[in-house]
Every structure is written in structure tokens, then in C-alpha cells.
Coordinates of C-alpha atoms in Angstrom, one line a residue:
Chain A
X8 CA 9.9 80.9 -13.3
X9 CA 9.9 82.1 -16.9
X10 CA 7.3 81.5 -19.4
X11 CA 9.2 78.5 -20.9
X12 CA 9.5 77.0 -17.5
X13 CA 5.8 77.3 -16.9
X14 CA 5.1 75.7 -20.2
X15 CA 7.5 72.9 -19.5
X16 CA 6.1 72.3 -16.1
X17 CA 2.6 72.2 -17.6
X18 CA 3.7 69.9 -20.4
X19 CA 5.4 67.6 -17.9
X20 CA 2.2 67.5 -15.8
X21 CA 0.2 66.7 -18.8
X22 CA 2.7 64.0 -19.8
X23 CA 2.5 62.5 -16.3
X24 CA -1.3 62.5 -16.4
X25 CA -1.3 61.1 -20.0
X26 CA 1.1 58.3 -19.1
X27 CA -1.0 57.6 -16.1
X28 CA -4.1 57.2 -18.3
X29 CA -2.1 55.1 -20.7
X30 CA -0.8 52.9 -17.9
X31 CA -4.3 52.6 -16.6
X32 CA -5.5 51.5 -20.1
X33 CA -2.6 49.1 -20.3
X34 CA -3.5 47.6 -16.9
X35 CA -7.0 47.1 -18.0
X36 CA -9.9 46.6 -15.6
X37 CA -9.5 46.0 -11.9
X38 CA -9.9 42.4 -10.8
X39 CA -13.2 43.5 -9.1
X40 CA -14.5 44.7 -12.4
X41 CA -13.2 41.7 -14.3
X42 CA -14.4 39.0 -12.0
X43 CA -18.1 38.7 -12.3
X44 CA -18.6 35.6 -10.1
X45 CA -17.7 35.0 -6.5
X46 CA -15.9 31.7 -5.7
X47 CA -16.2 30.1 -2.4
X48 CA -12.7 29.3 -0.9
X49 CA -13.1 25.7 -2.0
X50 CA -14.2 26.6 -5.5
X51 CA -11.2 29.0 -5.8
X52 CA -8.8 26.2 -4.7
X53 CA -10.4 24.0 -7.3
X54 CA -10.0 26.6 -10.0
X55 CA -6.4 27.2 -9.2
X56 CA -5.7 23.4 -9.3
X57 CA -6.8 23.3 -12.9
X58 CA -4.0 25.3 -14.4
X59 CA -1.4 25.5 -15.8
X60 CA -0.7 22.4 -17.8
X61 CA 2.5 21.0 -16.3
X62 CA 5.3 19.3 -18.2
X63 CA 4.5 15.6 -18.8
X64 CA 5.5 13.4 -15.9
X65 CA 8.6 11.3 -16.6
X66 CA 8.1 7.9 -18.1
X67 CA 10.8 5.6 -16.8
X68 CA 9.2 2.7 -18.7
X69 CA 10.5 4.3 -21.9
X70 CA 14.2 5.1 -21.8
X71 CA 13.9 7.3 -25.0
X72 CA 10.8 9.2 -23.8
X73 CA 12.6 12.5 -23.8
X74 CA 15.2 11.8 -26.5
X75 CA 14.8 14.4 -29.4
X76 CA 16.0 11.9 -32.0
X77 CA 13.5 9.4 -30.8
X78 CA 10.7 12.0 -30.9
X79 CA 11.7 13.0 -34.4
X80 CA 11.6 9.3 -35.6
X81 CA 8.4 8.9 -33.8
X82 CA 6.8 11.9 -35.5
X83 CA 7.9 10.5 -38.9
X84 CA 6.3 7.1 -38.0
X85 CA 3.1 8.7 -36.6
X86 CA 2.3 10.0 -40.1
X87 CA 3.7 7.0 -42.0
X88 CA 1.1 5.0 -43.9
X89 CA 3.5 2.1 -44.5
X90 CA 2.7 1.1 -41.0
X91 CA -0.7 -0.2 -42.3
X92 CA -1.6 -3.3 -44.4
X93 CA -3.1 -1.2 -47.2
X94 CA -0.4 1.6 -47.1
X95 CA -3.2 4.1 -46.6
X96 CA -3.7 4.4 -42.8
X97 CA -1.3 6.0 -40.3
X98 CA -1.7 7.0 -36.7
X99 CA -2.7 10.4 -38.0
X100 CA -5.6 9.0 -39.9
X101 CA -7.6 8.7 -36.7
X102 CA -5.5 11.3 -34.8
X103 CA -5.4 14.1 -37.3
X104 CA -3.8 17.3 -35.9
X105 CA -6.2 19.3 -38.0
X106 CA -9.1 17.6 -36.3
X107 CA -7.9 18.0 -32.7
X108 CA -5.7 14.8 -33.0
X109 CA -9.0 12.9 -33.4
X110 CA -11.0 12.3 -36.6
X111 CA -14.3 14.1 -36.3
X112 CA -16.2 10.8 -36.7
X113 CA -18.4 9.1 -34.1
X114 CA -16.6 5.8 -34.7
X115 CA -13.0 5.4 -35.8
X116 CA -12.4 4.5 -39.4
X117 CA -9.1 2.9 -40.2
X118 CA -8.6 -0.1 -42.5
X119 CA -12.0 -1.0 -41.2
X120 CA -14.7 0.4 -39.0
X121 CA -13.8 0.4 -35.3
X122 CA -15.9 0.0 -32.2
X123 CA -15.3 3.3 -30.4
X124 CA -14.7 6.9 -31.0
X125 CA -11.1 8.1 -31.6
X126 CA -9.9 10.0 -28.5
X127 CA -7.9 13.1 -28.9
X128 CA -4.1 13.0 -28.2
X129 CA -3.8 16.4 -26.7
X130 CA -1.7 16.1 -23.5
X131 CA -1.8 12.3 -23.9
X132 CA 1.4 11.9 -21.9
X133 CA -0.4 13.0 -18.8
X134 CA -2.7 9.9 -19.0
X135 CA -2.5 7.2 -16.3
X136 CA -4.3 4.7 -18.5
X137 CA -4.7 4.6 -22.3
X138 CA -7.7 3.7 -24.5
X139 CA -11.3 4.3 -23.4
X140 CA -11.1 1.1 -21.3
X141 CA -7.5 1.7 -20.0
X142 CA -6.2 -1.6 -21.4
X143 CA -2.7 -0.1 -21.8
X144 CA -0.7 1.4 -19.0
X145 CA 2.0 3.1 -21.0
X146 CA 1.9 5.4 -23.9
X147 CA 4.4 3.3 -25.9
X148 CA 2.3 0.1 -25.5
X149 CA -0.8 2.0 -26.5
X150 CA 0.9 3.1 -29.7
X151 CA 1.6 -0.6 -30.7
X152 CA -1.9 -1.9 -30.4
X153 CA -3.6 -0.1 -33.3
X154 CA -0.8 -1.1 -35.7
X155 CA -1.9 -4.8 -35.4
X156 CA -5.6 -4.4 -34.8
X157 CA -7.5 -5.6 -37.8
X158 CA -9.9 -2.7 -38.2
X159 CA -7.2 -0.1 -37.4
X160 CA -3.9 -0.5 -39.3
X161 CA -4.0 -4.3 -39.7
X162 CA -0.2 -4.7 -40.0
X163 CA 1.9 -7.2 -38.1
X164 CA 5.0 -6.7 -35.9
X165 CA 7.1 -8.7 -38.3
X166 CA 6.2 -6.4 -41.2
X167 CA 6.9 -3.4 -39.1
X168 CA 10.3 -4.7 -38.0
X169 CA 11.2 -5.6 -41.6
X170 CA 10.1 -2.1 -42.8
X171 CA 12.5 -0.6 -40.2
X172 CA 15.3 -2.9 -41.3
X173 CA 14.9 -2.7 -45.0
X174 CA 14.2 1.1 -45.5
X175 CA 17.6 2.8 -45.5
X176 CA 16.3 6.0 -43.9
X177 CA 14.2 4.3 -41.3
X178 CA 17.1 2.0 -40.5
X179 CA 19.5 4.9 -40.1
X180 CA 17.1 6.8 -37.9
X181 CA 16.4 3.7 -35.8
X182 CA 20.0 2.9 -35.3
X183 CA 20.7 6.5 -34.2
X184 CA 18.3 6.0 -31.4
X185 CA 18.4 2.3 -30.5
X186 CA 21.7 1.0 -31.8
X187 CA 22.3 -1.9 -34.1
X188 CA 19.3 -3.2 -36.1
X189 CA 19.9 -6.7 -37.4
X190 CA 19.2 -7.7 -41.0
X191 CA 15.6 -9.1 -41.0
X192 CA 15.3 -9.6 -44.8
X193 CA 15.4 -13.4 -44.6
X194 CA 11.7 -14.2 -45.2
X195 CA 12.2 -17.8 -44.1
X196 CA 13.2 -16.6 -40.6
X197 CA 11.0 -13.5 -40.6
X198 CA 7.9 -14.3 -42.7
X199 CA 5.5 -11.5 -43.7
X200 CA 2.2 -11.2 -41.9
X201 CA 3.3 -13.0 -38.8
X202 CA 2.2 -12.1 -35.3
X203 CA 0.7 -13.7 -32.2
X204 CA -3.1 -14.1 -32.2
X205 CA -3.7 -15.9 -28.9
X206 CA -7.4 -15.5 -29.4
X207 CA -7.2 -17.5 -32.6
X208 CA -4.3 -19.9 -32.6
X209 CA -5.3 -21.5 -35.9
X210 CA -4.9 -18.1 -37.7
X211 CA -2.2 -18.3 -40.4
X212 CA -0.5 -15.2 -38.8
X213 CA -0.3 -17.0 -35.5
X214 CA 1.0 -20.2 -37.1
X215 CA 3.7 -18.2 -38.9
X216 CA 4.6 -16.4 -35.7
X217 CA 4.9 -19.6 -33.6
X218 CA 6.9 -21.1 -36.5
X219 CA 9.7 -18.6 -35.8
X220 CA 12.4 -19.3 -33.3
X221 CA 12.0 -17.8 -29.9
X222 CA 15.2 -15.7 -30.5
X223 CA 13.8 -14.3 -33.8
X224 CA 10.4 -13.6 -32.2
X225 CA 12.2 -11.7 -29.4
X226 CA 14.2 -9.7 -32.0
X227 CA 11.0 -8.7 -33.8
X228 CA 9.3 -7.8 -30.5
X229 CA 12.2 -5.6 -29.5
X230 CA 12.1 -3.6 -32.8
X231 CA 8.3 -3.4 -32.6
X232 CA 8.5 -2.1 -29.0
X233 CA 11.1 0.5 -29.9
X234 CA 8.8 1.7 -32.7
X235 CA 6.2 2.3 -30.0
X236 CA 8.6 4.0 -27.8
X237 CA 9.7 6.4 -30.5
X238 CA 6.0 7.2 -31.4
X239 CA 5.4 7.8 -27.7
X240 CA 8.4 10.2 -27.5
X241 CA 6.7 12.3 -30.2
X242 CA 3.3 12.1 -28.6
X243 CA 4.8 13.5 -25.4
X244 CA 5.3 16.7 -27.3
X245 CA 1.5 17.1 -28.1
X246 CA 1.0 19.6 -25.2
X247 CA -1.6 22.3 -25.3
X248 CA -0.2 25.9 -25.1
X249 CA -1.9 28.2 -22.5
X250 CA -5.6 28.8 -23.2
X251 CA -7.8 31.8 -22.2
X252 CA -8.7 29.8 -19.1
X253 CA -5.1 29.5 -18.1
X254 CA -4.6 33.2 -18.5
X255 CA -7.7 33.7 -16.3
X256 CA -6.3 31.5 -13.6
X257 CA -2.9 33.2 -13.7
X258 CA -4.8 36.6 -13.4
X259 CA -6.9 35.2 -10.5
X260 CA -3.8 34.1 -8.7
X261 CA -1.9 37.4 -9.0
X262 CA -4.9 39.7 -8.8
X263 CA -4.5 40.9 -12.4
X264 CA -7.9 42.1 -13.8
X265 CA -6.8 42.2 -17.4
X266 CA -5.9 38.5 -17.3
X267 CA -9.1 37.7 -15.5
X268 CA -11.0 39.4 -18.3
X269 CA -9.7 36.7 -20.6
X270 CA -12.8 34.8 -19.6
X271 CA -16.1 36.5 -20.5
X272 CA -19.0 36.7 -18.1
X273 CA -20.7 33.6 -19.4
X274 CA -17.6 31.5 -19.2
X275 CA -16.9 32.7 -15.7
X276 CA -20.4 31.7 -14.7
X277 CA -19.9 28.3 -16.4
X278 CA -16.6 27.8 -14.5
X279 CA -18.3 28.5 -11.2
X280 CA -21.0 25.8 -12.0
X281 CA -18.2 23.5 -13.2
X282 CA -16.3 23.6 -9.9
X283 CA -19.3 23.9 -7.8
X284 CA -23.0 23.1 -8.1
X285 CA -23.0 21.2 -11.4
X286 CA -20.5 18.7 -9.9
X287 CA -18.4 18.4 -13.1
X288 CA -15.2 18.7 -11.1
X289 CA -15.8 15.5 -9.3
X290 CA -14.5 13.6 -12.3
X291 CA -13.0 16.5 -14.4
X292 CA -10.4 17.6 -11.9
X293 CA -6.8 18.7 -12.2
X294 CA -5.0 20.5 -15.0
X295 CA -6.3 17.9 -17.6
X296 CA -9.8 18.4 -16.3
X297 CA -9.9 14.6 -15.9
X298 CA -9.3 12.2 -13.1
X299 CA -8.0 9.8 -15.7
X300 CA -10.1 7.1 -14.2
X301 CA -13.3 5.3 -15.2
X302 CA -17.0 6.0 -14.7
X303 CA -20.3 4.9 -16.1
X304 CA -22.0 8.1 -17.3
X305 CA -25.1 6.2 -18.6
X306 CA -24.8 7.6 -22.1
X307 CA -26.8 5.3 -24.4
X308 CA -25.1 3.3 -27.2
X309 CA -24.7 5.1 -30.5
X310 CA -27.3 2.7 -32.1
X311 CA -29.2 -0.4 -31.3
X312 CA -27.0 -2.7 -33.3
X313 CA -24.1 -2.6 -30.9
X314 CA -23.0 -5.3 -28.6
X315 CA -22.9 -4.3 -25.0
X316 CA -19.5 -2.7 -24.3
X317 CA -17.9 -3.9 -21.1
X318 CA -15.5 -0.9 -21.0
X319 CA -13.1 -0.9 -18.0
X320 CA -14.3 -4.4 -16.9
X321 CA -12.8 -5.9 -20.1
X322 CA -9.9 -3.3 -20.1
X323 CA -8.6 -4.7 -16.8
X324 CA -8.6 -8.2 -18.1
X325 CA -6.8 -7.1 -21.3
X326 CA -4.3 -5.2 -19.4
X327 CA -3.5 -8.2 -17.2
X328 CA -3.0 -10.3 -20.3
X329 CA -0.9 -7.6 -22.1
X330 CA 2.5 -8.8 -23.3
X331 CA 3.7 -5.1 -23.4
X332 CA 2.6 -3.8 -20.0
X333 CA 4.7 -1.6 -17.7
X334 CA 5.7 -4.7 -15.7
X335 CA 6.7 -6.7 -18.8
X336 CA 10.3 -7.5 -19.8
X337 CA 9.9 -4.9 -22.6
X338 CA 9.5 -2.1 -20.1
X339 CA 12.5 -0.1 -19.1
X340 CA 11.2 0.0 -15.5
X341 CA 9.4 -3.2 -14.9
X342 CA 9.5 -3.0 -11.2
X343 CA 8.8 0.7 -11.0
X344 CA 5.8 2.7 -9.7
X345 CA 3.9 2.4 -13.0
X346 CA 4.1 -1.4 -12.9
X347 CA 3.2 -1.5 -9.3
X348 CA 0.1 0.6 -9.8
X349 CA -1.1 -1.7 -12.6
X350 CA -0.6 -4.7 -10.3
X351 CA -2.9 -3.1 -7.7
X352 CA -5.8 -2.4 -10.0
X353 CA -9.1 -3.5 -8.5
X354 CA -11.4 -5.5 -10.6
X355 CA -15.1 -5.6 -9.6
X356 CA -18.5 -5.7 -11.3
X357 CA -18.7 -2.0 -10.8
X358 CA -16.2 -1.6 -13.7
X359 CA -18.7 -2.9 -16.2
X360 CA -19.6 -0.2 -18.7
X361 CA -17.2 2.3 -17.2
X362 CA -15.1 4.4 -19.6
X363 CA -12.2 6.8 -19.0
X364 CA -12.9 10.4 -18.2
X365 CA -11.6 12.4 -21.2
X366 CA -9.5 15.5 -20.7
X367 CA -11.4 18.7 -21.6
X368 CA -8.4 20.6 -22.8
X369 CA -9.2 21.7 -26.4
X370 CA -12.5 20.0 -26.2
X371 CA -14.1 22.4 -28.6
X372 CA -11.8 21.0 -31.3
X373 CA -12.6 17.3 -30.7
X374 CA -16.3 16.8 -31.5
X375 CA -18.1 14.5 -31.4
X376 CA -18.0 13.3 -27.8
X377 CA -18.3 10.2 -25.6
X378 CA -16.8 6.8 -26.2
X379 CA -19.0 6.1 -29.3
X380 CA -19.2 9.7 -30.4
X381 CA -22.8 9.7 -29.3
X382 CA -23.0 13.5 -28.7
X383 CA -22.4 15.8 -31.6
X384 CA -21.9 19.1 -29.7
X385 CA -20.8 20.3 -26.3
X386 CA -24.3 21.5 -25.7
X387 CA -25.6 18.0 -26.2
X388 CA -23.0 16.7 -23.7
X389 CA -24.1 19.2 -21.0
X390 CA -27.7 18.5 -21.7
X391 CA -27.0 14.8 -21.1
X392 CA -25.7 15.5 -17.6
X393 CA -28.5 18.0 -17.0
X394 CA -31.5 15.7 -17.6
X395 CA -30.2 12.2 -18.5
X396 CA -32.9 12.1 -21.1
X397 CA -32.4 9.0 -23.4
X398 CA -29.7 7.7 -21.0
X399 CA -29.5 4.0 -20.3
X400 CA -30.9 3.0 -16.9
X401 CA -28.2 2.2 -14.3
X402 CA -26.6 -1.1 -14.9
X403 CA -27.7 -4.0 -12.8
X404 CA -24.0 -4.4 -12.1
X405 CA -23.8 -1.0 -10.5
X406 CA -25.6 1.0 -7.9
X407 CA -27.3 4.2 -9.2
X408 CA -24.5 6.8 -9.1
X409 CA -25.5 9.6 -6.7
X410 CA -23.3 11.9 -8.8
X411 CA -25.5 11.4 -11.9
X412 CA -28.5 13.3 -10.7
X413 CA -30.7 15.5 -12.8
X414 CA -29.3 19.1 -12.6
X415 CA -32.1 20.6 -14.7
X416 CA -29.9 23.4 -15.8
X417 CA -31.5 26.5 -17.5
X418 CA -30.6 27.2 -21.1
X419 CA -28.5 30.1 -19.8
X420 CA -26.5 27.8 -17.5
X421 CA -26.0 25.3 -20.3
X422 CA -24.7 28.1 -22.5
X423 CA -22.4 29.2 -19.6
X424 CA -20.9 25.8 -19.2
X425 CA -20.3 25.5 -22.9
X426 CA -18.7 29.0 -22.9
X427 CA -16.4 27.8 -20.2
X428 CA -15.5 24.6 -22.0
X429 CA -14.7 26.7 -25.1
X430 CA -12.3 28.8 -23.0
X431 CA -10.1 25.7 -22.7
X432 CA -9.2 26.1 -26.4
X433 CA -5.5 26.7 -26.9
X434 CA -3.6 28.2 -29.8
X435 CA -2.6 25.7 -32.4
X436 CA 0.6 23.8 -32.1
X437 CA 3.6 24.8 -34.3
X438 CA 3.3 23.5 -37.8
X439 CA 6.6 21.6 -37.3
X440 CA 5.0 19.4 -34.8
X441 CA 1.9 18.5 -36.8
X442 CA 3.2 17.1 -40.1
X443 CA 5.5 14.4 -41.2
X444 CA 9.2 15.5 -41.2
X445 CA 10.9 15.2 -44.6
X446 CA 13.3 12.6 -43.2
X447 CA 13.1 10.1 -40.4
X448 CA 16.7 11.0 -39.5
X449 CA 17.1 13.6 -36.8
X450 CA 19.3 16.5 -37.9
X451 CA 19.3 19.2 -35.2
Chain B
X16 CA -30.5 32.6 -10.1
X17 CA -31.2 29.0 -10.3
X18 CA -33.2 26.6 -8.4
X19 CA -30.9 23.7 -7.8
X20 CA -27.9 25.3 -6.3
X21 CA -29.0 25.6 -2.7
X22 CA -29.8 21.9 -2.4
X23 CA -26.9 20.8 -4.5
X24 CA -24.4 22.8 -2.6
X25 CA -24.3 20.5 0.4
X26 CA -24.2 17.3 -1.6
X27 CA -22.0 18.4 -4.5
X28 CA -19.9 21.3 -3.4
X29 CA -19.2 20.3 0.1
X30 CA -19.8 16.6 -0.7
X31 CA -21.8 16.0 2.3
X32 CA -19.2 17.1 4.9
X33 CA -21.6 19.8 6.1
X34 CA -24.7 17.7 6.4
X35 CA -25.9 16.9 9.9
X36 CA -26.2 13.3 9.2
X37 CA -23.8 12.3 6.5
X38 CA -25.0 9.3 4.5
X39 CA -23.4 6.2 5.8
X40 CA -23.1 2.7 4.3
X41 CA -23.9 -0.2 6.5
X42 CA -20.8 -0.7 8.7
X43 CA -19.8 -2.2 12.0
X44 CA -20.9 -0.4 15.1
X45 CA -18.6 2.5 15.5
X46 CA -16.8 3.5 18.7
X47 CA -16.4 7.1 19.5
X48 CA -14.5 8.3 16.6
X49 CA -12.4 11.4 17.2
X50 CA -11.7 11.6 13.5
X51 CA -15.3 11.8 12.4
X52 CA -16.3 14.1 15.2
X53 CA -13.5 16.4 14.7
X54 CA -14.0 16.5 11.0
X55 CA -17.6 17.6 11.2
X56 CA -16.8 20.1 13.9
X57 CA -13.6 21.4 12.3
X58 CA -15.1 21.8 8.9
X59 CA -18.7 22.9 9.4
X60 CA -19.3 23.9 12.9
X61 CA -20.6 27.3 13.8
X62 CA -17.1 28.8 13.9
X63 CA -15.9 27.0 10.8
X64 CA -13.7 29.0 8.6
X65 CA -13.5 27.0 5.4
X66 CA -10.9 29.4 3.9
X67 CA -8.7 28.6 6.9
X68 CA -9.1 24.9 6.6
X69 CA -6.2 22.9 5.0
X70 CA -6.7 21.5 1.5
X71 CA -7.1 18.0 2.9
X72 CA -8.7 17.7 6.3
X73 CA -7.2 15.0 8.6
X74 CA -3.5 14.3 7.9
X75 CA -3.0 12.4 11.2
X76 CA -5.7 10.7 13.2
X77 CA -6.2 8.1 15.8
X78 CA -9.3 6.1 17.0
X79 CA -10.4 2.9 18.6
X80 CA -11.6 -0.1 16.7
X81 CA -15.3 -0.8 16.8
X82 CA -15.3 -3.4 19.6
X83 CA -12.8 -1.4 21.5
X84 CA -9.8 -3.8 21.4
X85 CA -7.3 -1.7 19.4
X86 CA -6.0 1.9 19.4
X87 CA -5.3 2.7 15.7
X88 CA -3.4 5.7 14.4
X89 CA -2.1 6.6 11.0
X90 CA 0.1 9.1 9.2
X91 CA 0.3 9.6 5.5
X92 CA 3.2 10.1 3.1
X93 CA 3.1 12.7 1.8
X94 CA 1.7 14.4 5.0
X95 CA -1.1 16.0 2.9
X96 CA -3.1 13.5 1.0
X97 CA -3.1 14.5 -2.6
X98 CA -6.1 14.3 -4.9
X99 CA -5.7 11.6 -7.5
X100 CA -2.1 10.8 -6.7
X101 CA -0.8 7.6 -5.0
X102 CA 0.2 7.9 -1.4
X103 CA 1.2 5.6 1.5
X104 CA 0.0 5.2 5.1
X105 CA 1.9 4.2 8.1
X106 CA -0.6 2.6 10.5
X107 CA 0.2 1.9 14.2
X108 CA -2.0 -0.6 16.1
X109 CA -1.7 -1.0 19.9
X110 CA -4.0 -2.6 22.5
X111 CA -6.4 0.0 23.6
X112 CA -5.6 1.8 26.9
X113 CA -2.6 3.6 28.4
X114 CA 0.6 2.0 27.4
X115 CA -1.1 -0.7 25.3
X116 CA 1.2 -3.3 23.7
X117 CA 1.9 -3.2 20.0
X118 CA -0.3 -5.6 18.0
X119 CA 0.9 -7.9 15.2
X120 CA -2.2 -8.9 13.3
X121 CA -3.6 -9.4 9.8
X122 CA -4.4 -6.0 8.5
X123 CA -6.4 -4.8 5.5
X124 CA -6.7 -1.2 4.5
X125 CA -9.4 0.1 2.2
X126 CA -11.4 3.3 1.5
X127 CA -14.7 4.2 0.0
X128 CA -16.6 7.4 -0.9
X129 CA -19.9 6.7 1.0
X130 CA -21.7 9.5 -0.9
X131 CA -20.6 8.3 -4.3
X132 CA -21.2 4.6 -3.6
X133 CA -17.8 3.5 -4.8
X134 CA -14.4 2.8 -3.4
X135 CA -10.8 3.1 -4.7
X136 CA -9.8 1.7 -8.1
X137 CA -6.8 0.0 -6.5
X138 CA -6.1 -2.5 -3.8
X139 CA -3.3 -1.2 -1.6
X140 CA -0.7 -3.6 -0.2
X141 CA -0.1 -3.8 3.6
X142 CA 3.4 -4.8 4.9
X143 CA 4.1 -5.3 8.6
X144 CA 7.0 -3.2 9.8
X145 CA 7.0 -4.8 13.3
X146 CA 6.2 -3.3 16.7
X147 CA 2.6 -2.8 15.7
X148 CA 3.4 -0.7 12.6
X149 CA 2.2 -1.3 9.1
X150 CA 3.0 0.3 5.8
X151 CA 0.0 0.6 3.4
X152 CA 1.4 1.2 0.0
X153 CA -0.5 2.4 -3.0
X154 CA -3.6 4.2 -1.7
X155 CA -5.2 6.4 -4.3
X156 CA -8.1 8.8 -3.8
X157 CA -9.0 9.5 -7.4
X158 CA -11.8 12.0 -6.6
X159 CA -12.1 15.0 -4.3
X160 CA -14.6 14.8 -1.5
X161 CA -15.4 12.7 1.5
X162 CA -13.6 9.4 1.9
X163 CA -13.9 6.8 4.7
X164 CA -10.7 4.9 5.4
X165 CA -11.1 1.5 7.0
X166 CA -8.4 -0.5 8.8
X167 CA -9.6 -4.1 9.5
X168 CA -7.6 -5.9 12.1
X169 CA -7.9 -9.7 12.4
X170 CA -6.5 -11.8 15.2
X171 CA -7.5 -15.5 15.8
X172 CA -10.3 -15.2 13.3
X173 CA -11.9 -12.1 14.9
X174 CA -12.0 -8.9 13.0
X175 CA -12.4 -5.4 14.3
X176 CA -12.6 -2.3 12.1
X177 CA -11.3 1.2 12.7
X178 CA -12.8 4.0 10.6
X179 CA -11.6 7.4 9.7
X180 CA -13.5 10.1 7.8
X181 CA -11.5 12.4 5.5
X182 CA -12.3 15.3 3.3
X183 CA -10.0 15.5 0.3
X184 CA -9.5 18.7 -1.6
X185 CA -7.1 20.1 -4.2

């Protein structure tokens, strides 16, 4: 071998070593180095079951649930203040994309002050029930309620239907999705401020509504329901991108240390507590970190002035009375599984004071917490479950919940759980999904 | 590392499946229950290998009702009971003993989590399929952990109960 050959061989060897080092650096730590906790087999199964966030389940009750033109119109309407009585409040007032699709307030503030905290809409299409008390069983029927609720948007279905009919752009966008929209400009047939108020039949809004013909009421209801279905089609797109936790789980599954290192030591310790000894997983299970069901967590009311809140107990009664439920004539699948589930809901005194388990996806972006925003920080939430200091005593309607036992977590364990919860924070959604489009009309 | 984990492990992590005397609510006298016995043995006995156990323990079981009149068996659809998703059961009821005749009776299915002091949030529907078979539609175990399935069988005003203990995991 000549001198050049020797040099070449040496250079090649150095190159191989160098590439090996680089490859090693690229691979990052081994999984043994990156994983600082040891999961039991059951804990590991639980961790793997919490990721990734799947596509939203189909919603056969809404025939336009996955129609892009409906989602576009729905996004326009979501940010549209003309849906409120004072032209100042939209869905996005309480569900602001810049505030985690919530509002940062303990109690919602629309046209008036509400009774509960605005829940975040991240991954809302995965919900089984809607509202803190589950009084809606479809996303589209949920979207309709605040439009008419006096302290939220305070409009009426007749005003909404007329807005859709009389605004050229909204009319065009509506007709692109739902077909012909009749002329609703005749105020003798379609009076302003008309809607049913079965709780107050003497209310002028109710009188005006019952003064309309049945056919005209049905016409208004159909347009109103379609508005809800368009908004729901948009909300189905509010899906959290992968978070550091999701990267961790993917790494755990394929034995990739670099991905496992996406979760720091404290967050990993917090995760182990979450799926194990702290018992959080009992209610916060699945990819949403929520069972989507209802529990009484004994958190005290925000202040002493509040009426007792019946929560799920009342929610079941309201759902049974809902004119827009999954089993109603306005549903596109009134005999389907969604409606059958609602028909099987069990009412019992145990439901008193229960509220829906919120998803923990992006939870670091949605403070304050609990159904009346009682807890300002994640640390305060974890401390609640650790000691139940200042909690309400168990309701006389319910047995003491064996799951709500003092954990007496150390400060380090509380910090670890908070670090884990913060690892559920996803990158922000594309700007195109978080603002009102320039036009309601879909132009792909 | 912390002082609560050892005690909590049995009640929270294994949700009581490992305890020698799992907490039980007041219930009718139980006949020998292969389901319960096998569950405890399968899952937590000296040779237990939790990592080998299926996600959901018990996907097909049979037992005898509390007063011994009925042999009761069930399968689930899907075969592995999912956490927090609706599922159905097909229950078969026969007179106890070899070659017992199929039983057409009034049947109610329910389930509770004895250690959580609550049941399901839904009321499933039972439809007779004939020949002692019944479809239970709309079961939903919304939480992981230990559940007790009860099948109540009523004939001529007399009810007997068959119980099955299940451990539900992701």
C-alpha cells in the first residue's frame, strides 16, 4: 500500500468513527438512560393508552360534521359577534384561542355573568357529554345553547335565522352547505326576539314564538340547528397537536431514548404517580386524560353567595327535556348509538353535585380550574386532591368517595405532578384555525 | 421515597384485586363463584405474572346463582371489555346441573365498582333472544378497576342473583 493509500485508509477509518459518534449523538441517550422511573406492567399499559390523540370519532348526528365548507362557515360564525344581542359577544369571547379556547376567568362573562367556568374546547369533539353537567349530548346542540342563554349571548333563534337569511354572504355560505334558505325578512311571520321559553311562558319572547305558525317555527329551528352543526364542524378541528408527553409515549413504545427524554425527570416521576399511586388515572384516563363522565370532587364553591349547584343531577333532567338532543327530529341519526346512550342514562341521587371530568390536554393553558374556576393554578388543583383542605364535606346524597382520600403528597411530588401536567402542552394551532376568516363563503 | 405509596398501591394501583379480602358491599349469599376465585388466583396468586395477564381479566365466565337454581354464563361483544366504551353481553341461563334446560325469565343486568361505591352511569337494556339467551345492550364501564357484574333472574316472583368479578384495564 502506498502512502496515499495509508492516508486514505486512515481518513476513512476516522470518518467511520466520526460518523459513528455523530450517529450516536443523533440517536441521543439510550432508553435506559432516558427513562428515570420504572413502570409496573399495568402502569405502562395505562401510559400507552393515553397517547396519541386519535381523530375525532364520527358524528352521524351531524351530516356536515366533516364538510370543509360547513367547517369554514362554522369558523366564521364562531367569531361572529352578530350572534349576540349586543353585537359584542361571540363564541370566542368565552372560548378565546389565545386563552386556551377558554377565557382565563373563574366565571364566564358574556352579555352577563354566568354561573360556571368556561371550559376549554381543545379536542371537544371527543366529548361524550357537553357542558359541565352534560346537559347536551352532541357538539352541535351544545353550540346552540349559549346563543340564547340570557347571560351568554342573549340572542334568539329567530334573530339568528334572519341574520343568516338577510346577510348576503352568510346566506350564500349557508346555501352552499345546506341548500335553499327561504326569505325570512317578513317580520310579521318571523318577529325579532322570538324563541321558546318553556320555563317562563308569559315572557314576550315566548309569546312571539308561540304566535308563529308551526311551519314557520320549524323553518327557524332548522336554520338555527344548521348554524349549530356548522359551528360544530369547525370545533371538530380544534385538535391538539402532539405534545412532549406524546413524544415520550411514542419513544417508550419503540424504545427510543431520545423521544423518551422529551419528558424530564420530574415530569416522568409525576406521570408514574398519575397512573399509579396518586390515583388520578381513575378518572383522567384515555388519550383525553378524562373519562368524560361525572364525579363529585368535593371542591368548595367559589364563594358563599352561590346557590348549591346540582351539576349532573340537573344536567340529566335538562338533557331529557332538550328539544335538540341526539334522539330529536333535528338529529341526523335519531335512532343511532348516540341517542340510545342518552336514553340509557341512569339518574340517581349520586349525581347531585357531580361535574364532568375535564380533559387535561393543554391544561397549562386553561387556568383557572374546576367548574367555578375555584383553583388558580395547577399546583392548587393537585394540593386539593392531596389534602382536601377547605373541601366541602361529602354530600348527604352521596357516600364518601373512597377515591378521594388524602394523599399527603410531598412538595416534590406535587411539583412532579405539575411538571407532568405541563408536559401535556401542545404547540399552538395554525393561525388559520384561530381567527375569523375574511369571508363566510368557502373558497378552497 | 414517599410514605403513602405502599399502602396505596393495593387500593389504588391494583384497585383491590390483590387484597386478600376485597371490600364487598352487602349482597345475597354467594355460591361458589369460579369467576371470583379465578380472578383472585389468576391475577394475584403466588405465580401471578401481571405482565402476562390480559388487559381485561375475565372475558368469558360462568357461575351458579346464589340459591343454586341457575347456571349463568356470559360472553361480551367485543370479546375484550373496553375501558369507557359501550359494550354488549350475551347471557345464557340454564337450570343448574348437567344438561339443564334453558330458562326464560325476567332478567336485569347491572354492575358496580364495590371499591368506589358507585355503579355504571347507564342502565343497560336486556332483550330475550330465546332458548335461555339474553342480549344485554349498552353496558359501559367508565373507569378502570374492579367491577362486579350482577345478573338478577326472576321467575314467579323469586329472584336469584349471579355475580361475576372483573378487573378492567386499558
